[in-house]
PDB file of C-alpha atoms in Angstrom:
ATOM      1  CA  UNK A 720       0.000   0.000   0.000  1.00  0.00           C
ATOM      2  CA  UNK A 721       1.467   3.564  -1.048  1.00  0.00           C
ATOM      3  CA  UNK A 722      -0.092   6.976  -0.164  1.00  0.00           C
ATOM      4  CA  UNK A 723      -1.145   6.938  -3.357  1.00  0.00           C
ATOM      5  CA  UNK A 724      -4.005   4.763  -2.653  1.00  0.00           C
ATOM      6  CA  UNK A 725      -4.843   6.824   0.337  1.00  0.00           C
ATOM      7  CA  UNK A 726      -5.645  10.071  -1.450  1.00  0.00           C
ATOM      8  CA  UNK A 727      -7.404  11.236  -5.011  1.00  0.00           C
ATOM      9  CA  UNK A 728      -9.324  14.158  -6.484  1.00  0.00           C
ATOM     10  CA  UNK A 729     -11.185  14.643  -9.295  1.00  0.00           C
ATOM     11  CA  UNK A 730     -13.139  17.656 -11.049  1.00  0.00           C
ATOM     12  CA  UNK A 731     -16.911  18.245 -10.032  1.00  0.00           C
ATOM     13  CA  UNK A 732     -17.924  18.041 -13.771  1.00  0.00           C
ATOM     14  CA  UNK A 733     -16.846  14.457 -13.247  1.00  0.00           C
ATOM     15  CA  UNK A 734     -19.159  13.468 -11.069  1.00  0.00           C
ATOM     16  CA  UNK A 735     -22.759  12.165 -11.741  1.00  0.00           C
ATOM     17  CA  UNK A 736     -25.512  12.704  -9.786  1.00  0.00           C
ATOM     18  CA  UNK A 737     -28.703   9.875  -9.118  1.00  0.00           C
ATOM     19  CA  UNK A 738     -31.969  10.516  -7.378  1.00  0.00           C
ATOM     20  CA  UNK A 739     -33.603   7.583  -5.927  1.00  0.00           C
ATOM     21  CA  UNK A 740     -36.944   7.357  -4.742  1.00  0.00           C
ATOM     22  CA  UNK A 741     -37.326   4.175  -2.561  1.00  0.00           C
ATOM     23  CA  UNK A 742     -40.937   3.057  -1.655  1.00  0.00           C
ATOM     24  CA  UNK A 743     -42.677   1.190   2.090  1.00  0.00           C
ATOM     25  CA  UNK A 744     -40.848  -2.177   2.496  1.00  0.00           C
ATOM     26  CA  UNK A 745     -37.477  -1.780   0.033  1.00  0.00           C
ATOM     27  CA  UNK A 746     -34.802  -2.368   2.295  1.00  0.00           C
ATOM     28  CA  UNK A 747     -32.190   0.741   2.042  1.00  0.00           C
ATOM     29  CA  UNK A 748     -28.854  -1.356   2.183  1.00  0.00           C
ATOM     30  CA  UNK A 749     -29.468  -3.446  -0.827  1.00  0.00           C
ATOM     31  CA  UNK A 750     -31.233  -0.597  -3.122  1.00  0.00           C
ATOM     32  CA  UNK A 751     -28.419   1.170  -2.742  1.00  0.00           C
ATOM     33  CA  UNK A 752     -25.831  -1.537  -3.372  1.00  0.00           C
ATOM     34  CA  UNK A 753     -28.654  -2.633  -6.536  1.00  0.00           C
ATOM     35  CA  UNK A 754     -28.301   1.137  -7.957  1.00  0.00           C
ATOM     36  CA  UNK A 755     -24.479   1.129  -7.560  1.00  0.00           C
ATOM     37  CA  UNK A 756     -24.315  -2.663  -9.149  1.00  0.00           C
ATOM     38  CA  UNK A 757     -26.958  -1.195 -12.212  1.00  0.00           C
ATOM     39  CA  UNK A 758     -24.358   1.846 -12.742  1.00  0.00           C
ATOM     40  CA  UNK A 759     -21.330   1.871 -15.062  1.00  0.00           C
ATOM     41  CA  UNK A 760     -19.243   4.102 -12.589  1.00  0.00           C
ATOM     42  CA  UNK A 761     -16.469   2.879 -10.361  1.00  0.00           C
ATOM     43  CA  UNK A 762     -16.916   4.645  -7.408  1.00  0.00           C
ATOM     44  CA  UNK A 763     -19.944   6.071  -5.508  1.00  0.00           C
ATOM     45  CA  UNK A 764     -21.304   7.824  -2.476  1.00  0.00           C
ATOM     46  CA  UNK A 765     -23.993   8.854  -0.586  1.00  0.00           C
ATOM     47  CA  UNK A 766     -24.698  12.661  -1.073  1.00  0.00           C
ATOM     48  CA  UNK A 767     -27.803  12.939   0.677  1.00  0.00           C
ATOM     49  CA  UNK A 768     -30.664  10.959   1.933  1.00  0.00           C
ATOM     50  CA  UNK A 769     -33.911  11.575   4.119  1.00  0.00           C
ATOM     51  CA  UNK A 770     -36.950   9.009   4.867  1.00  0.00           C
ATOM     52  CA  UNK A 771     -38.003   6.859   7.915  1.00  0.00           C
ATOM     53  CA  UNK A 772     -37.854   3.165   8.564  1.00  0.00           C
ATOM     54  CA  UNK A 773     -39.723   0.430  10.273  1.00  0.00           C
ATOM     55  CA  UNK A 774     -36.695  -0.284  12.058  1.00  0.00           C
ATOM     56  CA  UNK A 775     -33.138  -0.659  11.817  1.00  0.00           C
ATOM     57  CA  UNK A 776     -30.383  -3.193  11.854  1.00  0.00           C
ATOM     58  CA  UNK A 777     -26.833  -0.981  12.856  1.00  0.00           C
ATOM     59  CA  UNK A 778     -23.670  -2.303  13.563  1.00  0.00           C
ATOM     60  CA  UNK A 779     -22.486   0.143  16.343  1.00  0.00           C
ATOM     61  CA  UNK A 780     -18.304   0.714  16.647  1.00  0.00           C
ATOM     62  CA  UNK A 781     -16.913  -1.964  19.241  1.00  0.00           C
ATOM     63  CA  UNK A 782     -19.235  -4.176  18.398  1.00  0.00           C
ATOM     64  CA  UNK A 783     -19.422  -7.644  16.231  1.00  0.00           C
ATOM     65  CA  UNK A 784     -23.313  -8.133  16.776  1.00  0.00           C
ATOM     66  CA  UNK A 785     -26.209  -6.237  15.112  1.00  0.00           C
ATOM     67  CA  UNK A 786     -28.190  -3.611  17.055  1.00  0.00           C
ATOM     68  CA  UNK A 787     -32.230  -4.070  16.351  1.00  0.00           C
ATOM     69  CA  UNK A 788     -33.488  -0.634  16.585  1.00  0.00           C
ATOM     70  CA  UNK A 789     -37.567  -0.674  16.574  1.00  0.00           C
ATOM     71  CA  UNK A 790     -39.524   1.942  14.587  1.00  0.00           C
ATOM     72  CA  UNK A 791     -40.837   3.985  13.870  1.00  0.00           C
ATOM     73  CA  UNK A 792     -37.467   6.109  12.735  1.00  0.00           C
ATOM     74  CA  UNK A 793     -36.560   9.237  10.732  1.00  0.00           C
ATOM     75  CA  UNK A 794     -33.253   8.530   8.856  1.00  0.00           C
ATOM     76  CA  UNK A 795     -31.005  11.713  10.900  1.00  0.00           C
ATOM     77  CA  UNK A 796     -27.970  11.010   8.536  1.00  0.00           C
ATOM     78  CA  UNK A 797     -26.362   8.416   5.620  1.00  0.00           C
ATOM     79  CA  UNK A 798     -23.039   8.571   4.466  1.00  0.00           C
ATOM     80  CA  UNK A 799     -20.854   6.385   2.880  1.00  0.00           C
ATOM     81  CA  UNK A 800     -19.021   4.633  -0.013  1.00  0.00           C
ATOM     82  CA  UNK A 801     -20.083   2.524  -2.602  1.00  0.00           C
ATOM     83  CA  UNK A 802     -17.852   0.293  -4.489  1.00  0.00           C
ATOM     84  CA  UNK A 803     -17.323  -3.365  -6.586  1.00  0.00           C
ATOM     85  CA  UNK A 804     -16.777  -4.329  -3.446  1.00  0.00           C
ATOM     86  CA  UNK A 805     -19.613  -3.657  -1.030  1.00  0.00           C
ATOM     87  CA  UNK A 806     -20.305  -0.502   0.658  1.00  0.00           C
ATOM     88  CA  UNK A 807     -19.151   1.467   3.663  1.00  0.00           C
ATOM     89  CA  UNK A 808     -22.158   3.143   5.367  1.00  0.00           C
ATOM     90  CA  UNK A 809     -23.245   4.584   8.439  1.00  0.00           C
ATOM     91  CA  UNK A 810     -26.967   5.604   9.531  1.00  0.00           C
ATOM     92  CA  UNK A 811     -28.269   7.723  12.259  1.00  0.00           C
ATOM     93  CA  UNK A 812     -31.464   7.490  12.866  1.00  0.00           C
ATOM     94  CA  UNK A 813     -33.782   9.014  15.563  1.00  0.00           C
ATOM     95  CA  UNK A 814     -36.969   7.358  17.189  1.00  0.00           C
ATOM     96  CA  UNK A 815     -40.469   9.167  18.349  1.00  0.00           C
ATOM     97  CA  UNK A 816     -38.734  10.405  21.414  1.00  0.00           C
ATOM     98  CA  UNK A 817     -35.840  12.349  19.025  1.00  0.00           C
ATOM     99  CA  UNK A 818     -33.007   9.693  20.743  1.00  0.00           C
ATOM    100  CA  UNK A 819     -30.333   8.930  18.145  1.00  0.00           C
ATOM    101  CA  UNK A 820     -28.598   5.755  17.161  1.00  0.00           C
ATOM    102  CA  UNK A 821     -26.523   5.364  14.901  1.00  0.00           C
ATOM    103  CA  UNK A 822     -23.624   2.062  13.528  1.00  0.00           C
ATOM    104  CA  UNK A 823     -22.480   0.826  10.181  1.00  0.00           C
ATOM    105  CA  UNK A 824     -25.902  -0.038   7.911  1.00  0.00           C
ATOM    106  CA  UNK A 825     -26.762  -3.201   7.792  1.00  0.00           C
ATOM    107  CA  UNK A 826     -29.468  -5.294   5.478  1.00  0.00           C
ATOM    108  CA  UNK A 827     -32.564  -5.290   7.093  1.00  0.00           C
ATOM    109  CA  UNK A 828     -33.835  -1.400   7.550  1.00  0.00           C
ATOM    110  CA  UNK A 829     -37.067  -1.076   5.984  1.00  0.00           C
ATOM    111  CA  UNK A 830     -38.283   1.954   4.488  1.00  0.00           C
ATOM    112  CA  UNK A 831     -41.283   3.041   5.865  1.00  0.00           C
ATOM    113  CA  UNK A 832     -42.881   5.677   3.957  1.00  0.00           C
ATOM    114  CA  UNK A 833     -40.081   6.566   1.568  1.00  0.00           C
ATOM    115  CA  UNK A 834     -36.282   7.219   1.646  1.00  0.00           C
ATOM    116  CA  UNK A 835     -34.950  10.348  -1.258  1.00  0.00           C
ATOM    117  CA  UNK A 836     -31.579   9.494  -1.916  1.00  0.00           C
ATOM    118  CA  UNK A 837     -29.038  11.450  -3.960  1.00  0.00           C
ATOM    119  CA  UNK A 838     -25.489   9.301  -5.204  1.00  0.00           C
ATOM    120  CA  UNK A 839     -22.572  10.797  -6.519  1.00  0.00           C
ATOM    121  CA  UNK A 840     -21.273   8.139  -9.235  1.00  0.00           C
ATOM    122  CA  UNK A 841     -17.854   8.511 -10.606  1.00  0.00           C
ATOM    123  CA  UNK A 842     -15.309   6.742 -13.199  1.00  0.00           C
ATOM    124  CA  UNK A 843     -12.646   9.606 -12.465  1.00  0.00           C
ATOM    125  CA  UNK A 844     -11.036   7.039  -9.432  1.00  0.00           C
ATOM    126  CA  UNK A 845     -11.945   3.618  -8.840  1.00  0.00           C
ATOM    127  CA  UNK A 846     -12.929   2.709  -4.953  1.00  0.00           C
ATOM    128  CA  UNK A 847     -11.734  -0.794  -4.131  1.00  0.00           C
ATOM    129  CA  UNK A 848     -11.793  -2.456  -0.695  1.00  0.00           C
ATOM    130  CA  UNK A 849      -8.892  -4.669   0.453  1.00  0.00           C
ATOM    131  CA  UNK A 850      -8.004  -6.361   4.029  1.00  0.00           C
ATOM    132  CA  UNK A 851      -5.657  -3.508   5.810  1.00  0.00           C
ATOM    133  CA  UNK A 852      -3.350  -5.154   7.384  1.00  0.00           C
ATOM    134  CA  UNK A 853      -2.900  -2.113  10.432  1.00  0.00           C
ATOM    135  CA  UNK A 854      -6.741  -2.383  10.803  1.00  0.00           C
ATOM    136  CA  UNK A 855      -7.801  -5.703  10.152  1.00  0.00           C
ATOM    137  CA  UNK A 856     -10.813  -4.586   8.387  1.00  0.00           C
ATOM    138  CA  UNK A 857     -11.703  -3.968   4.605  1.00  0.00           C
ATOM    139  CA  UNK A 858     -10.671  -0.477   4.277  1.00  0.00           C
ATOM    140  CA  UNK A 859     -10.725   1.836   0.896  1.00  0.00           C
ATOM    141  CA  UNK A 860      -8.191   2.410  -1.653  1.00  0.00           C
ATOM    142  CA  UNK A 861      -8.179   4.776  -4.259  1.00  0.00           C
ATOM    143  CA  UNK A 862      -7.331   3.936  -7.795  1.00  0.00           C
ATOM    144  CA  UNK A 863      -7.411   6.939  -9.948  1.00  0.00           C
ATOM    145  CA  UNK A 864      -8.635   6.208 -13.618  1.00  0.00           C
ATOM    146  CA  UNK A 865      -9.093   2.788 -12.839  1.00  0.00           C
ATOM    147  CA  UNK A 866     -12.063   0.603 -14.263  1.00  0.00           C
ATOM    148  CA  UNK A 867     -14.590  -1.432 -12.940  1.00  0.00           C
TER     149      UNK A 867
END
């Protein structure tokens, strides 16, 4: 691993930008890894999204089990990668009470009424996940002008 694959920067104009719509009952991990799998771009991430869920599934840091978080909940915050690989993402989400939780994303979080989603999709760098040896995790490295 070089610093290379650490760091990369493209123009704006290189970027496009996707507006999903997802409806009661799609589950928000695997649209989003189904839009990024149905795209010709090599790398991706989440630019915005709002909605609510029936519940969530959340992998909180420190932790190797799933958190079940019961709904109703307002999706708070997404962000994240997409890749070849899999995705990187982390939800907050807030219950009827306005207490957050929040972890890595996890299959299983329903929409509810809808989730608006907005992915930036690029070509200009290619986002590929490999085991990290000084994490022990599968972290992100950056291959400018790479292809899928």
């Amino acid at each position: 691993m070089s610093d290379a694959d650490l760091s990369a920067s493209w123009p704006a104009a290189a970027t496009r930008f996707v507006a999903l719509r997802l409806q009661p009952g799609d589950d928000l991990r695997r649209a989003l890894e189904a839009a990024f799998a149905a795209a010709p771009e090599t790398a991706g991430f989440v630019a915005a999204c709002i909605g609510s869920l029936t519940g969530a599934r959340l992998r909180p840091a420190g932790r190797d089990d799933p958190l079940a978080v019961p709904g109703p909940l307002e999706i708070v915050a997404l962000s994240g990668t997409l890749s070849a690989e899999g995705p990187h993402l982390h939800l907050a989400v807030s219950d009827a009470e306005g207490r957050m939780t929040g972890g890595h994303l996890l299959p299983g979080c329903t929409v509810r009424t809808t989730a608006e989603i907005v992915l930036g999709l690029t070509s200009a760098v290619a986002f590929r996940r490999a085991d990290d040896p000084r994490t022990g995790y599968k972290e992100l490295f950056l291959h400018p002008n790479d292809t899928r």
